[in-house]
mmCIF file of C-alpha atoms in Angstrom:
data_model
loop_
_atom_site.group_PDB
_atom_site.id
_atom_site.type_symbol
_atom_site.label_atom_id
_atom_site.label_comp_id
_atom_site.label_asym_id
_atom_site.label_seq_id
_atom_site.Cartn_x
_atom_site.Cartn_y
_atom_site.Cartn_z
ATOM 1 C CA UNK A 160 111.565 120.795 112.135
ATOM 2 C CA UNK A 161 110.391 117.357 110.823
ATOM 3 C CA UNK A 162 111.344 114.553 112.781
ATOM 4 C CA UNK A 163 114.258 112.826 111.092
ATOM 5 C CA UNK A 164 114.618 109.185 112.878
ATOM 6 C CA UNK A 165 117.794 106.981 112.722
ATOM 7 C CA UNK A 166 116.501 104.501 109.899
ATOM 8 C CA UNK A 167 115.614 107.969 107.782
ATOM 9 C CA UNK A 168 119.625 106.986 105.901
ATOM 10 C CA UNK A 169 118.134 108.905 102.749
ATOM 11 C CA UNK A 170 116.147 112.171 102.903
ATOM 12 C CA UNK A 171 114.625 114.370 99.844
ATOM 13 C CA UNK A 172 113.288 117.893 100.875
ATOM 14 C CA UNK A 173 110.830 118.961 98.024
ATOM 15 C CA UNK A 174 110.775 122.747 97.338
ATOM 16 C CA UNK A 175 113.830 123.197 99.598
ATOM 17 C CA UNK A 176 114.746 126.707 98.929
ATOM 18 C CA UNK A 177 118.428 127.099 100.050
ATOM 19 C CA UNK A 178 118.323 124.110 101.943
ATOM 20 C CA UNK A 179 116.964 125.603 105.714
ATOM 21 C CA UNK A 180 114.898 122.813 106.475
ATOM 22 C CA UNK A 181 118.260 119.924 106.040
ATOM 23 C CA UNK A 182 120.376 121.934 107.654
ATOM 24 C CA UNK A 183 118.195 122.760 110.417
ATOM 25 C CA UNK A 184 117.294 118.990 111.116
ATOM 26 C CA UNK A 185 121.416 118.353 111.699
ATOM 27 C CA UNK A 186 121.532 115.217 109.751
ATOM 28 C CA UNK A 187 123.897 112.645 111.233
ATOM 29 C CA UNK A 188 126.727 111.868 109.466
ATOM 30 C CA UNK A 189 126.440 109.633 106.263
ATOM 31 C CA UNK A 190 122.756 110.574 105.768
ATOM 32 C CA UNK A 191 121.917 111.218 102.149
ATOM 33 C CA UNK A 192 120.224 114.776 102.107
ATOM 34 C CA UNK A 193 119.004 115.606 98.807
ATOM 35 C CA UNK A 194 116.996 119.125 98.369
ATOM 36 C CA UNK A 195 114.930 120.049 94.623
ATOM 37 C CA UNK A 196 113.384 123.656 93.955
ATOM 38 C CA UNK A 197 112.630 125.426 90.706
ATOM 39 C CA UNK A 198 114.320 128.540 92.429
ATOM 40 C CA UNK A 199 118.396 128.407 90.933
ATOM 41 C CA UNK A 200 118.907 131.301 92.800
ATOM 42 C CA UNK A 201 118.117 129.980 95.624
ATOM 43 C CA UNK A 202 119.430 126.552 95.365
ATOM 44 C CA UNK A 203 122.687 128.416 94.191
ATOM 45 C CA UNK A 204 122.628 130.102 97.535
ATOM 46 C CA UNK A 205 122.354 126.700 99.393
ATOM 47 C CA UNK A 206 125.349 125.709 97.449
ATOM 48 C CA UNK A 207 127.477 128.374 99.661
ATOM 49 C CA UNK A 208 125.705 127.076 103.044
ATOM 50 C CA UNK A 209 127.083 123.787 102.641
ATOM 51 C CA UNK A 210 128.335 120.757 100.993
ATOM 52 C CA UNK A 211 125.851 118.027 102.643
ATOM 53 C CA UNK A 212 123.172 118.522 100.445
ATOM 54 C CA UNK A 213 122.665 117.520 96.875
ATOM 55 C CA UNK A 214 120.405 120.409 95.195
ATOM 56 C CA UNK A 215 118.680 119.785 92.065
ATOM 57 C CA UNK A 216 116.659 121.696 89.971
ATOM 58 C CA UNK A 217 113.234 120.405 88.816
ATOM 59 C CA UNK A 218 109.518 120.210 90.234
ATOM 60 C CA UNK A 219 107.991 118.728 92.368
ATOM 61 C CA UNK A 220 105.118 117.476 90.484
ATOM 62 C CA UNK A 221 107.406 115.168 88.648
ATOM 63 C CA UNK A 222 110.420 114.367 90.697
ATOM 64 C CA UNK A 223 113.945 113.187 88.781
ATOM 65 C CA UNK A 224 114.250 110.138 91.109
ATOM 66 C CA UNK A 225 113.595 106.444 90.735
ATOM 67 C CA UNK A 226 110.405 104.895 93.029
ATOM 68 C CA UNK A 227 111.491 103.902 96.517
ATOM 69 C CA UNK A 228 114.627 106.401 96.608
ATOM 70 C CA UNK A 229 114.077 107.998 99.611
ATOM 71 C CA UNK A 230 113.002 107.144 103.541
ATOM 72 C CA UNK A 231 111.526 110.248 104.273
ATOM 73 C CA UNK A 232 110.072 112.812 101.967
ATOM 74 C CA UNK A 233 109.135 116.251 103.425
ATOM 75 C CA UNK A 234 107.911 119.417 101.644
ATOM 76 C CA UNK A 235 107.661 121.822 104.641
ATOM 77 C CA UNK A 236 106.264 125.127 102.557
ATOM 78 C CA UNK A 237 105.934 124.551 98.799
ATOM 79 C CA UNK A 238 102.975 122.056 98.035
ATOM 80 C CA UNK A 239 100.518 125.168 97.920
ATOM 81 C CA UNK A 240 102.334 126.218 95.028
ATOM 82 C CA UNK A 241 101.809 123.029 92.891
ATOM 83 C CA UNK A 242 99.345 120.953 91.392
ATOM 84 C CA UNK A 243 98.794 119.351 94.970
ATOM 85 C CA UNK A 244 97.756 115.663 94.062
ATOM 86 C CA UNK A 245 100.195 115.033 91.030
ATOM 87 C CA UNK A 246 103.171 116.487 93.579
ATOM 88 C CA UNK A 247 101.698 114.057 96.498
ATOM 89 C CA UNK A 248 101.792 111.229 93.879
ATOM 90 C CA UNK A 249 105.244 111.646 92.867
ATOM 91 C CA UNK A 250 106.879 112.153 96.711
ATOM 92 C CA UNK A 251 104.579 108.846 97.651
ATOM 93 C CA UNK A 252 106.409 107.319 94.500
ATOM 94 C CA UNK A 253 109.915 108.055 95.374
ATOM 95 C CA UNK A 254 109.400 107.475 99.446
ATOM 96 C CA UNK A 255 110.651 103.620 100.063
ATOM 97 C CA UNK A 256 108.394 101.196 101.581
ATOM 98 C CA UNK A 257 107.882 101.787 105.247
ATOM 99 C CA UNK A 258 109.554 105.123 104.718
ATOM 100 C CA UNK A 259 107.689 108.058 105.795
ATOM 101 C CA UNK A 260 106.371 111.630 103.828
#
């Protein structure tokens, strides 16, 4: 699991499939988790898992979030499937100074 530290307050897993990876890290209370696939079926699925995550639909190679939303960005299995530097550019965008990805 990624290492989710205190001062991580917002979180954005890219290509987050039903939401495993958020649920998995046990996000402390108040902690903005936010997941985005291009899979409905299975973000529909994370939908039933639990209410603590957002899940939005969309790619990851242009992400629907404004620069600096986020203080850590993780994408534990889908960058292979996208056009790797244009989806690196975009989670860099939307990761918050001295945030981490």
């Amino acid at each position: 699991m990624p290492h989710v530290e205190s001062r991580h307050r917002r979180v954005l897993d890219v290509g987050c499939g039903a939401g495993q990876t958020l649920i998995g890290c046990k996000l402390e209370d108040g902690v903005l988790a936010v997941g985005i696939d291009t899979d409905v079926t299975a973000l529909s699925l994370g939908k039933q898992f639990t209410t603590a995550i957002q899940f939005v639909f969309g790619e990851g190679e242009s992400l629907p979030f404004a620069d600096g939303s986020f203080d850590l960005v993780i994408c534990r299995v889908a960058l292979p499937y996208m056009h790797i530097a244009r989806a690196l550019a975009e989670m860099q965008r939307v990761t918050a100074a001295g945030g981490d990805l």
